[in-house]
Structures are given as C-alpha cells and as structure tokens.
Amino acid sequence: MTGNEIRESYLRFFESKGHKILPSASLIPVNDPSILWTAAGMVPFKPFFTGAAKPDYTRVTTCQKCIRTPDIESVGRTARHHTFFEMLGNFSFGDYFKESAIPWAWEYVTEHLRLPPDKLWVTIYLDDDEAFDIWHKVVGVPAERIVRLGKDTNFWEIGVGPCGPCSEIYVDLGAERGCGSPDCEVGCDCDRYLEIWNLVFIQFFRDEEGNYTPLASKGIDTGFGLERVASVLQGVPSNFDTDLLREIMDYTAGLFGLEYGRENKVDVALKVIADHCRAITFAITDGALPSNEGRGYVIRRLLRRAARFGRLLGIQELFLYKVGGAVVRQMGRAYPELAERQDHVLSVIHNEEKRFSETLAQGTEMLNRLMEEAKKQGSSVIPGADAFKLYDTYGFPLELTQEMAEEQGFTVDTDGFGRAMEDQRQRARSARQETEYISERGALFKKMREEMGETNFVGYDALEARASVQGILRDGERVKSAQAGEEVEFILDVTPCYAESGGQVGDHGRLAAPELKVEIYEVTKPVENLIVHRGKVINGILKEHDQVSVEVDVARRLATCRNHSATHLLHKALKMVLGDHVNQAGSLVEPDRLRFDFTHYAAIDAGEIKKVEDIVNDSVLNDFTIEVFESSVDEARAMGAAALFGEKYGERVRVVKMGDFSLELCGGTHLKNTAEVGLFKLVGESSVGAGLRRVEAVTGQGALRYVNAREEQLAEIARLVKAAPHEVVRRVEGLLENNRELEAENEALQARLARYQVHDLINSVKTVKGIKVLAGEAAAPDMDSLRGMVDLLRDKIESGVIILGSTAGDKVNLVAAVTKDLLPGGLHAGKLVKEVAAVVGGGGGGRPEMAQAGGKDPSRLREALEKASQVVEKQLKL
C-alpha cells in the first residue's frame, strides 16, 4: 500500500465505526500558546480531554501533520527520526473506551493491513489487567505476546490533568534487524521490534499533589505513525525508503546527477533535505515565517541545515525551493492547502535560502579560522562569544555551529554563548569583528554610534526638545553641512521623534534654529539606540554641532496614538469575542488607519465584527485612564501582560495599562485615556494565511471621514434611485426585482431571435464534396450565445460542418463544430477555426468536434467566413 492508500484506508475504517473524519489542524496551535507546534494528533483536542470545551463529535479520526524538533541532529542518521511526520489517530471524548479501542486496533492491523498476527506483539501498563483481559480473552492475543512495561513507557501524563495507561502494538521485523543480543525483546532500542500504534486510555486526573482520581468521562487518544506503518507494509528498511519520502529524495538526487543508495554521505544528505523540506514547506503553508525567534527560528534552522547539507554535496545553486515543489506534488492531494499557497511558500524558501547562501561561505570561513586558532592553543572548544558572533552576524543558529564544529572534533561553549546573548545590548563589538561582512549602511551607523553615543529619546513625555546635531549624511556619505533644498539624514543627541518600531510608523516633525528650517518626514532606528531623521532643508544651512529645537507634528502623533491605543483595545476585544487563542501576529499603526493581524482559524462574521466594535467603543466611552510604567518581565507576566508581536524586551519592560481592561507590553506611544480614541470603526477583514486573519480599522477623524464618505455614498445612491435615504433599501430591492424580470424577458427574446437566425442560416448551407458546410454571421452578444446557436444548428443539420462568427465592439468571436460522424474523415474543428481566425487577425483552437477563436478585425469577418469552405475542402484532401 502507498502512503496515500494507508492514510485513506485508516480514516475510512474508523469512519465505518462511527467516527467523524476531521481535517488536519494547523501546525501552528491556534488555541494553545504554550507550545510552538502541533506535535501529536491529540493536541487540537486538548480542551476536550480537559473538559475546557465541549466537542461537536464524541468520535473523531484524523491524520494530523506534526512537527517535533528535540532530535534534529538524529534526522538522516537513523531509520525513524523526523522533524515532520503524519500521525493517524482515533479519539473518543467520553464515548467508547478500551472495550472498543483495542479490538478495532487489532481488526485494522490484521484484517485491513493484513499484518501477520504471529509477528505482532502488544505492551500494556504494569497493572492494567483490564487491557490484558481484552487483548487476551476478547481479541485472542496469546498471553506470552502481551508484555507489561513500566510508567516511563506505558503511562501517558503531562503534569496536572487527564492521564492514563497506554497499550502499544509492535511488529517483529525479524532477527536480522535486531542487535543480536540474547536479551533482545520488545522495548529493546534496536530496530527489530517496531512500535506502530500507541493507544492511550485517558481514565485518571492527576492533581498537584500527584494523586490519581478516576475520571467519570473517560477518553481514547491513539497515535498510528503513517511513515512507520508504510515502511512495514512496503518492506523497506527505513521510513525514508517509503514512497512518502523516497520520491522527494529521488527528485533531489536527480537535480544534481546523484543516486540514492550508493554512498552513505549522499544518503544522509538526501534524507535530511527531504525531511527538512517537508517540515518547512508545511510550516510556511500554515503561516510560519523564518525569523530569529520561536517558530521562525525553527524554520530558519531547518532550512539552513538542509541548505548546508546540499553544500556538503557540492551543490552551490539555490535548490530548496525546487525540493519544496516536489513536496507539494507528493503531498498536495492529501493536503490541498500546499497547492493553494505554493507560490508564496516557494518564494519564502527561495528568498531565505538566498539570504543564507550569501553569508554561509563567509561564516564557514570564520568558523574554520576559529578552529585553527583553537588548535594552535591546544584547545578543542569554540568560545561562546565567537559562536554568538556567528549567530549575530551571519545568522548561524547555535546548533549549526555545534554540528559543524563536532565534525572537526570541536565543541562549543554554550554557557558562554548564553551570556553573550544576554549581554547583547551592553557589550561592545569585539575588535576582531570584521565589518566587511556587515552591510555598508549598518557599519556606518554603528561607527557613528560609537563616535557620538546613543540617542536620548524623550518623546514619551515631550513633543519638543533642544538638541545638538551630531552628524549629517547626504546620499549615504558623511557631510559637514546641507543647503536649502537638499534631502539629508541627520542624528541628534536628543529627540522627541518616535522612530518606526513595533508596527508603529515614525513621527514627522520640524527642526528649527535662527534662519534654519528642516521638515522631518521619516524617523528610523537602523541600529540599536541610534535614531536617524530624514528630512529636507527648507531654509538656511544645517551644520554639524548646530543647537536646534525639534518639534513633533502633534496632530499626526495624536492620530497615530489613537490608532495604537485602539489596537490594544481591539486585541482584547478579539480575545473576548473569538477566544483566548487570538494572539497578535503583526500590526501597522499609522495616523490614518490601523491594521491588525492575529491568529484565528475562520473568517469573522458580521455579528462578531459588530460585537468587537461595540466592545472597543464601550471601552472608549468608559474613559479608561491609560497608565504607562516599567516593570521586570517576570512581574509583568505575573500581572497578566500580553507581549506584542515584533517587540524586543530587555530586563525592564514598558507596560501599557488601560483601566482594568487591557494590559500589554509595548514600546509605542499612547494616549492619556481611552476617550481620546474617539469613534472606532472596523472597515475590513481578510485572510493573510493559514490560521491568520487581518482586520483594518479607523479612529478619530479617520473614522469620521469614513462615516461621512458612507453618508455621501448613501445620499448619491438615494438621488440616483429617486428615493429618500431611509427608503433606499426598499427602492433598490424593487429595482433589482424589475431588472431580474427584464433579464428573463431579454433571454426569452434572445432565444426567439436565435431560432429565427437558425432558420435563416439553414438556408445558407453549401455542399463541399458531399458534406454540408454552414458558414455565416450571427447576432450573438457573446461567446456563450454563439456556442448555443452552433448547438442548435448542429441538431438541425444532423451531419456537417458549422462555422459562426459575430462581432462585439472591436473584437470578433468565432465558433466551429464538426458532427461526430465526420471526424474519421480528417475534419478537425480546432484546426479549422484557427485558419479562419487568422483572416481577422486572431487565433484559437480546441477539440476536433468543437472549438472557438477570437480576432481583432471585425471588418474582415465576412472574408473569413467565405474562406471556411476552402479550409474544409483542404482538410478533406489531407
């Protein structure tokens, strides 16, 4: 059986047992922020087992896509380790229990998969006599094939909560796959006994003291590894040799003229690439993106590890996006979302690999130098600070550095790496850092920061300040001054201007001094704690060391603050309406609008949108005081503060509190109270990826402009339909009904006209070598109508060739048809209409019995139709 056949067989089997087949949940848990990935089939159902939510179905079966990353280094070197895998499962939420789960499992593996019972072994928990009796007395498994194992392997629990004993099914793959030890038995670490199915009997609740209380409503959670079962049924030595992975590996090998099975080094690389490409393709499809944190870090690590294994094979070109395409082709039928988002996914992979390839060679060269230096000093340890430099400058994950060092017999000082990471903001760049590997612009600003110090941002509390001009750049070059009319970048020692960060746009403002005026239209932070202003000198000369006054555009800042404070209210409102799984995934805060991306699994309906709007506007009317204070991260978390997407937090964090309604960590600018937000109005809702939604909103003056525009539209519609605004809906409904009646009448008249035209066209039939040929012009408004007339004529003449043409503005439509009895004689409607269309400057084609074409020259339609008989005669001669 192929992997696809096993997957389908399993789901259909449990469907026959009353289970509801549900699609795989996203790899990104939408309702469980405690974990990075969906790592087992039961993860989406945790609330049902805990009783936190009530399921729609009491029996469910799924094939769940999963990612697990604790053993990344083992992937490719063992037969079973994967980062991405598929877990088949059947689940009961207070419905059936062991009495059904055990017999069904045996029925499926022996009768549907036809695994020999004498090759199967069963494990149970030490004192689970209930399971033993069912396996032995009901199913008929010999007692000597039922093995009792301890809590470390056959009891499932994750701290406080539901838990219970397990029972596993093993396949004996034969002594030749074993370790050779006389003590080799079920549970041995060798490859002889392969676990394929784990049945978890959720029957206890463990409290904080470690007491186990029987559950009134028991559950079943099973995991049936698709790749493992496929390896058994297909008789191959590892999961990688199954069709689920082998096709991807063979495709990769074919790209570069390699062959799987010839050399261990090549085999390991092909396995790593296939596994990791499956993981990153599925993860990006579900909305994860490469980054240096959380899931994004996992994606980046896997992609870069796969890319590096390609380089070890001598592959220098970008190739992972091609392998990603092979993953889509292999898995797209079972997971349609892969094909739906293929362009986006492959583009992300391509861009990330390109980015990595630009630094890989330089980073590898630096690591080699570090190892050479360590050798000279008699050491085999890469210092943590140097490993951090590889991470910080070249994007090398610590694990990648460890792997590369291990291949040369080196280890990495991970404690030192951790200290360097912790001290990132404080420590100065090492004198050995090589700035040619940093972007030219980044290096320039870092040098300027070292020279002139950090910028003192005072814009949380002040909207104007006195400052000294520390440096000026024109077209990226340091200059001493700038004249009126020039656009430049400049750095001040103090600024009230907020730099673009965390989704909030930067301030606009003005810089002034006697006889000097500069308009500021962009504020950024290209390196940590250095704020760069971009603007145009309007009057005077801007010089280094000038003493100036700086003012923020107050109206623009206030409008931005309205939208930013509203974003916090919106975040809380979405959680209240849609559920606690809602978490911010990105935002844009501008003066005119706000955009908010968040985790959610479905479109928001009109009722939910209204609830969210009402909650936010109620919070505005409640006039909550907005407090801003600093705290430690732990203290803020203890208070329940939520972290916002894109923010970086140090030991001290900035907390924004809005009454008792909202509490978030945030580095942006805000109002003094929620009443200043004014009117809040949601104006858009859409999808931005699997499990990700986006809403857009306006506040304050922006909301008033939006409402006024809608009122103007309503007034204009009322004028056009000649009704008062409050009667517009009824009036439009009447017009639509009248329009439907007119359309129906028009269709009836068109049909009658077509019948008259058919009668006239029938009279124009010619005979070419004994075959009826009808070529004429028809009054058909579009291609569909023209095809309909051809169908009517074909029924009328019974045998022959039909070519009809019509004009629609400056275009020509042509349709040709050949009755089926004439097809063996060589006539072909597609070729016929193509030649005729050439006369009117067009082209087309299609099937032998029916085809269509278009043209650009209506004036030559008659000439084209006259040529039809000649083309028919020519086809008959061939």
PDB file of N, CA and C in Angstrom, residues 281-338:
ATOM      1  N   THR A 281       8.092  23.359   4.282  1.00  0.00           N
ATOM      2  CA  THR A 281       7.019  23.604   3.312  1.00  0.00           C
ATOM      3  C   THR A 281       5.666  23.607   4.011  1.00  0.00           C
ATOM      4  N   PHE A 282       5.434  22.630   4.868  1.00  0.00           N
ATOM      5  CA  PHE A 282       4.168  22.576   5.587  1.00  0.00           C
ATOM      6  C   PHE A 282       4.053  23.725   6.584  1.00  0.00           C
ATOM      7  N   ALA A 283       5.143  24.039   7.279  1.00  0.00           N
ATOM      8  CA  ALA A 283       5.085  25.078   8.311  1.00  0.00           C
ATOM      9  C   ALA A 283       4.810  26.450   7.700  1.00  0.00           C
ATOM     10  N   ILE A 284       5.478  26.768   6.600  1.00  0.00           N
ATOM     11  CA  ILE A 284       5.249  28.056   5.948  1.00  0.00           C
ATOM     12  C   ILE A 284       3.842  28.110   5.376  1.00  0.00           C
ATOM     13  N   THR A 285       3.369  26.993   4.855  1.00  0.00           N
ATOM     14  CA  THR A 285       1.987  26.934   4.364  1.00  0.00           C
ATOM     15  C   THR A 285       1.005  27.292   5.471  1.00  0.00           C
ATOM     16  N   ASP A 286       1.313  26.868   6.686  1.00  0.00           N
ATOM     17  CA  ASP A 286       0.415  27.134   7.811  1.00  0.00           C
ATOM     18  C   ASP A 286       0.658  28.489   8.472  1.00  0.00           C
ATOM     19  N   GLY A 287       1.539  29.296   7.899  1.00  0.00           N
ATOM     20  CA  GLY A 287       1.679  30.663   8.375  1.00  0.00           C
ATOM     21  C   GLY A 287       2.951  31.002   9.111  1.00  0.00           C
ATOM     22  N   ALA A 288       3.845  30.052   9.334  1.00  0.00           N
ATOM     23  CA  ALA A 288       5.121  30.366   9.987  1.00  0.00           C
ATOM     24  C   ALA A 288       6.066  31.001   8.965  1.00  0.00           C
ATOM     25  N   LEU A 289       6.931  31.872   9.420  1.00  0.00           N
ATOM     26  CA  LEU A 289       7.914  32.517   8.552  1.00  0.00           C
ATOM     27  C   LEU A 289       9.278  32.492   9.238  1.00  0.00           C
ATOM     28  N   PRO A 290      10.351  32.371   8.451  1.00  0.00           N
ATOM     29  CA  PRO A 290      11.689  32.337   9.056  1.00  0.00           C
ATOM     30  C   PRO A 290      11.977  33.613   9.845  1.00  0.00           C
ATOM     31  N   SER A 291      12.546  33.445  11.030  1.00  0.00           N
ATOM     32  CA  SER A 291      12.933  34.590  11.854  1.00  0.00           C
ATOM     33  C   SER A 291      13.936  34.099  12.881  1.00  0.00           C
ATOM     34  N   ASN A 292      14.276  34.943  13.833  1.00  0.00           N
ATOM     35  CA  ASN A 292      15.239  34.557  14.862  1.00  0.00           C
ATOM     36  C   ASN A 292      14.576  34.215  16.186  1.00  0.00           C
ATOM     37  N   GLU A 293      13.254  34.032  16.170  1.00  0.00           N
ATOM     38  CA  GLU A 293      12.550  33.741  17.411  1.00  0.00           C
ATOM     39  C   GLU A 293      11.496  32.669  17.180  1.00  0.00           C
ATOM     40  N   GLY A 294      11.238  31.882  18.227  1.00  0.00           N
ATOM     41  CA  GLY A 294      10.112  30.966  18.240  1.00  0.00           C
ATOM     42  C   GLY A 294      10.061  30.030  17.053  1.00  0.00           C
ATOM     43  N   ARG A 295       8.858  29.904  16.466  1.00  0.00           N
ATOM     44  CA  ARG A 295       8.687  29.017  15.318  1.00  0.00           C
ATOM     45  C   ARG A 295       9.572  29.443  14.161  1.00  0.00           C
ATOM     46  N   GLY A 296       9.692  30.752  13.997  1.00  0.00           N
ATOM     47  CA  GLY A 296      10.508  31.251  12.895  1.00  0.00           C
ATOM     48  C   GLY A 296      11.946  30.799  12.997  1.00  0.00           C
ATOM     49  N   TYR A 297      12.430  30.699  14.226  1.00  0.00           N
ATOM     50  CA  TYR A 297      13.795  30.224  14.431  1.00  0.00           C
ATOM     51  C   TYR A 297      13.926  28.759  14.027  1.00  0.00           C
ATOM     52  N   VAL A 298      12.901  27.961  14.357  1.00  0.00           N
ATOM     53  CA  VAL A 298      12.917  26.544  13.968  1.00  0.00           C
ATOM     54  C   VAL A 298      12.942  26.424  12.445  1.00  0.00           C
ATOM     55  N   ILE A 299      12.098  27.194  11.771  1.00  0.00           N
ATOM     56  CA  ILE A 299      12.052  27.154  10.305  1.00  0.00           C
ATOM     57  C   ILE A 299      13.406  27.556   9.721  1.00  0.00           C
ATOM     58  N   ARG A 300      13.958  28.631  10.247  1.00  0.00           N
ATOM     59  CA  ARG A 300      15.252  29.100   9.736  1.00  0.00           C
ATOM     60  C   ARG A 300      16.342  28.054   9.977  1.00  0.00           C
ATOM     61  N   ARG A 301      16.315  27.449  11.158  1.00  0.00           N
ATOM     62  CA  ARG A 301      17.329  26.437  11.479  1.00  0.00           C
ATOM     63  C   ARG A 301      17.221  25.239  10.541  1.00  0.00           C
ATOM     64  N   LEU A 302      16.007  24.740  10.326  1.00  0.00           N
ATOM     65  CA  LEU A 302      15.818  23.578   9.452  1.00  0.00           C
ATOM     66  C   LEU A 302      16.209  23.904   8.011  1.00  0.00           C
ATOM     67  N   LEU A 303      15.794  25.068   7.543  1.00  0.00           N
ATOM     68  CA  LEU A 303      16.121  25.445   6.166  1.00  0.00           C
ATOM     69  C   LEU A 303      17.623  25.574   5.977  1.00  0.00           C
ATOM     70  N   ARG A 304      18.292  26.198   6.925  1.00  0.00           N
ATOM     71  CA  ARG A 304      19.732  26.398   6.784  1.00  0.00           C
ATOM     72  C   ARG A 304      20.492  25.088   6.949  1.00  0.00           C
ATOM     73  N   ARG A 305      19.971  24.206   7.778  1.00  0.00           N
ATOM     74  CA  ARG A 305      20.620  22.891   7.922  1.00  0.00           C
ATOM     75  C   ARG A 305      20.492  22.103   6.617  1.00  0.00           C
ATOM     76  N   ALA A 306      19.298  22.145   6.009  1.00  0.00           N
ATOM     77  CA  ALA A 306      19.105  21.450   4.733  1.00  0.00           C
ATOM     78  C   ALA A 306      19.988  22.054   3.652  1.00  0.00           C
ATOM     79  N   ALA A 307      20.071  23.380   3.624  1.00  0.00           N
ATOM     80  CA  ALA A 307      20.897  24.041   2.616  1.00  0.00           C
ATOM     81  C   ALA A 307      22.368  23.663   2.792  1.00  0.00           C
ATOM     82  N   ARG A 308      22.797  23.580   4.041  1.00  0.00           N
ATOM     83  CA  ARG A 308      24.193  23.244   4.278  1.00  0.00           C
ATOM     84  C   ARG A 308      24.504  21.813   3.849  1.00  0.00           C
ATOM     85  N   PHE A 309      23.553  20.885   4.068  1.00  0.00           N
ATOM     86  CA  PHE A 309      23.784  19.519   3.610  1.00  0.00           C
ATOM     87  C   PHE A 309      23.868  19.467   2.084  1.00  0.00           C
ATOM     88  N   GLY A 310      23.146  20.349   1.426  1.00  0.00           N
ATOM     89  CA  GLY A 310      23.297  20.446  -0.023  1.00  0.00           C
ATOM     90  C   GLY A 310      24.682  20.913  -0.409  1.00  0.00           C
ATOM     91  N   ARG A 311      25.203  21.885   0.347  1.00  0.00           N
ATOM     92  CA  ARG A 311      26.557  22.380   0.051  1.00  0.00           C
ATOM     93  C   ARG A 311      27.592  21.286   0.279  1.00  0.00           C
ATOM     94  N   LEU A 312      27.341  20.415   1.257  1.00  0.00           N
ATOM     95  CA  LEU A 312      28.280  19.317   1.502  1.00  0.00           C
ATOM     96  C   LEU A 312      28.343  18.360   0.311  1.00  0.00           C
ATOM     97  N   LEU A 313      27.277  18.348  -0.494  1.00  0.00           N
ATOM     98  CA  LEU A 313      27.268  17.526  -1.703  1.00  0.00           C
ATOM     99  C   LEU A 313      27.833  18.269  -2.905  1.00  0.00           C
ATOM    100  N   GLY A 314      28.295  19.495  -2.662  1.00  0.00           N
ATOM    101  CA  GLY A 314      28.867  20.281  -3.750  1.00  0.00           C
ATOM    102  C   GLY A 314      27.858  21.126  -4.492  1.00  0.00           C
ATOM    103  N   ILE A 315      26.639  21.225  -3.976  1.00  0.00           N
ATOM    104  CA  ILE A 315      25.583  21.997  -4.639  1.00  0.00           C
ATOM    105  C   ILE A 315      25.710  23.457  -4.212  1.00  0.00           C
ATOM    106  N   GLN A 316      26.007  24.328  -5.160  1.00  0.00           N
ATOM    107  CA  GLN A 316      26.193  25.738  -4.853  1.00  0.00           C
ATOM    108  C   GLN A 316      24.969  26.576  -5.206  1.00  0.00           C
ATOM    109  N   GLU A 317      24.160  26.109  -6.133  1.00  0.00           N
ATOM    110  CA  GLU A 317      22.996  26.886  -6.555  1.00  0.00           C
ATOM    111  C   GLU A 317      21.860  26.744  -5.546  1.00  0.00           C
ATOM    112  N   LEU A 318      20.876  27.640  -5.634  1.00  0.00           N
ATOM    113  CA  LEU A 318      19.695  27.548  -4.780  1.00  0.00           C
ATOM    114  C   LEU A 318      18.834  26.388  -5.268  1.00  0.00           C
ATOM    115  N   PHE A 319      18.428  25.525  -4.355  1.00  0.00           N
ATOM    116  CA  PHE A 319      17.696  24.333  -4.779  1.00  0.00           C
ATOM    117  C   PHE A 319      16.529  23.955  -3.878  1.00  0.00           C
ATOM    118  N   LEU A 320      16.482  24.483  -2.660  1.00  0.00           N
ATOM    119  CA  LEU A 320      15.476  24.020  -1.717  1.00  0.00           C
ATOM    120  C   LEU A 320      14.054  24.338  -2.172  1.00  0.00           C
ATOM    121  N   TYR A 321      13.878  25.471  -2.869  1.00  0.00           N
ATOM    122  CA  TYR A 321      12.533  25.786  -3.333  1.00  0.00           C
ATOM    123  C   TYR A 321      12.065  24.778  -4.372  1.00  0.00           C
ATOM    124  N   LYS A 322      12.994  24.198  -5.126  1.00  0.00           N
ATOM    125  CA  LYS A 322      12.625  23.154  -6.088  1.00  0.00           C
ATOM    126  C   LYS A 322      12.188  21.886  -5.345  1.00  0.00           C
ATOM    127  N   VAL A 323      12.915  21.557  -4.289  1.00  0.00           N
ATOM    128  CA  VAL A 323      12.528  20.390  -3.489  1.00  0.00           C
ATOM    129  C   VAL A 323      11.171  20.650  -2.818  1.00  0.00           C
ATOM    130  N   GLY A 324      10.952  21.901  -2.407  1.00  0.00           N
ATOM    131  CA  GLY A 324       9.643  22.257  -1.855  1.00  0.00           C
ATOM    132  C   GLY A 324       8.524  21.990  -2.859  1.00  0.00           C
ATOM    133  N   GLY A 325       8.804  22.259  -4.145  1.00  0.00           N
ATOM    134  CA  GLY A 325       7.826  21.952  -5.186  1.00  0.00           C
ATOM    135  C   GLY A 325       7.546  20.465  -5.274  1.00  0.00           C
ATOM    136  N   ALA A 326       8.597  19.646  -5.090  1.00  0.00           N
ATOM    137  CA  ALA A 326       8.414  18.191  -5.099  1.00  0.00           C
ATOM    138  C   ALA A 326       7.554  17.746  -3.911  1.00  0.00           C
ATOM    139  N   VAL A 327       7.718  18.403  -2.765  1.00  0.00           N
ATOM    140  CA  VAL A 327       6.891  18.100  -1.596  1.00  0.00           C
ATOM    141  C   VAL A 327       5.422  18.386  -1.907  1.00  0.00           C
ATOM    142  N   VAL A 328       5.178  19.520  -2.557  1.00  0.00           N
ATOM    143  CA  VAL A 328       3.801  19.877  -2.910  1.00  0.00           C
ATOM    144  C   VAL A 328       3.205  18.832  -3.848  1.00  0.00           C
ATOM    145  N   ARG A 329       3.979  18.414  -4.842  1.00  0.00           N
ATOM    146  CA  ARG A 329       3.471  17.405  -5.778  1.00  0.00           C
ATOM    147  C   ARG A 329       3.195  16.077  -5.081  1.00  0.00           C
ATOM    148  N   GLN A 330       4.046  15.720  -4.130  1.00  0.00           N
ATOM    149  CA  GLN A 330       3.896  14.443  -3.431  1.00  0.00           C
ATOM    150  C   GLN A 330       2.723  14.465  -2.453  1.00  0.00           C
ATOM    151  N   MET A 331       2.532  15.588  -1.766  1.00  0.00           N
ATOM    152  CA  MET A 331       1.592  15.638  -0.644  1.00  0.00           C
ATOM    153  C   MET A 331       0.345  16.471  -0.931  1.00  0.00           C
ATOM    154  N   GLY A 332       0.303  17.121  -2.094  1.00  0.00           N
ATOM    155  CA  GLY A 332      -0.778  18.079  -2.365  1.00  0.00           C
ATOM    156  C   GLY A 332      -2.165  17.479  -2.427  1.00  0.00           C
ATOM    157  N   ARG A 333      -2.275  16.217  -2.800  1.00  0.00           N
ATOM    158  CA  ARG A 333      -3.613  15.618  -2.876  1.00  0.00           C
ATOM    159  C   ARG A 333      -4.215  15.463  -1.482  1.00  0.00           C
ATOM    160  N   ALA A 334      -3.394  15.050  -0.542  1.00  0.00           N
ATOM    161  CA  ALA A 334      -3.890  14.868   0.833  1.00  0.00           C
ATOM    162  C   ALA A 334      -4.035  16.205   1.555  1.00  0.00           C
ATOM    163  N   TYR A 335      -3.213  17.176   1.182  1.00  0.00           N
ATOM    164  CA  TYR A 335      -3.237  18.481   1.846  1.00  0.00           C
ATOM    165  C   TYR A 335      -3.345  19.571   0.785  1.00  0.00           C
ATOM    166  N   PRO A 336      -4.551  19.889   0.311  1.00  0.00           N
ATOM    167  CA  PRO A 336      -4.745  20.840  -0.789  1.00  0.00           C
ATOM    168  C   PRO A 336      -4.171  22.222  -0.512  1.00  0.00           C
ATOM    169  N   GLU A 337      -4.039  22.587   0.771  1.00  0.00           N
ATOM    170  CA  GLU A 337      -3.515  23.908   1.092  1.00  0.00           C
ATOM    171  C   GLU A 337      -2.097  24.104   0.564  1.00  0.00           C
ATOM    172  N   LEU A 338      -1.351  22.999   0.386  1.00  0.00           N
ATOM    173  CA  LEU A 338       0.007  23.103  -0.155  1.00  0.00           C
ATOM    174  C   LEU A 338      -0.022  23.699  -1.554  1.00  0.00           C
TER     175      LEU A 338
END
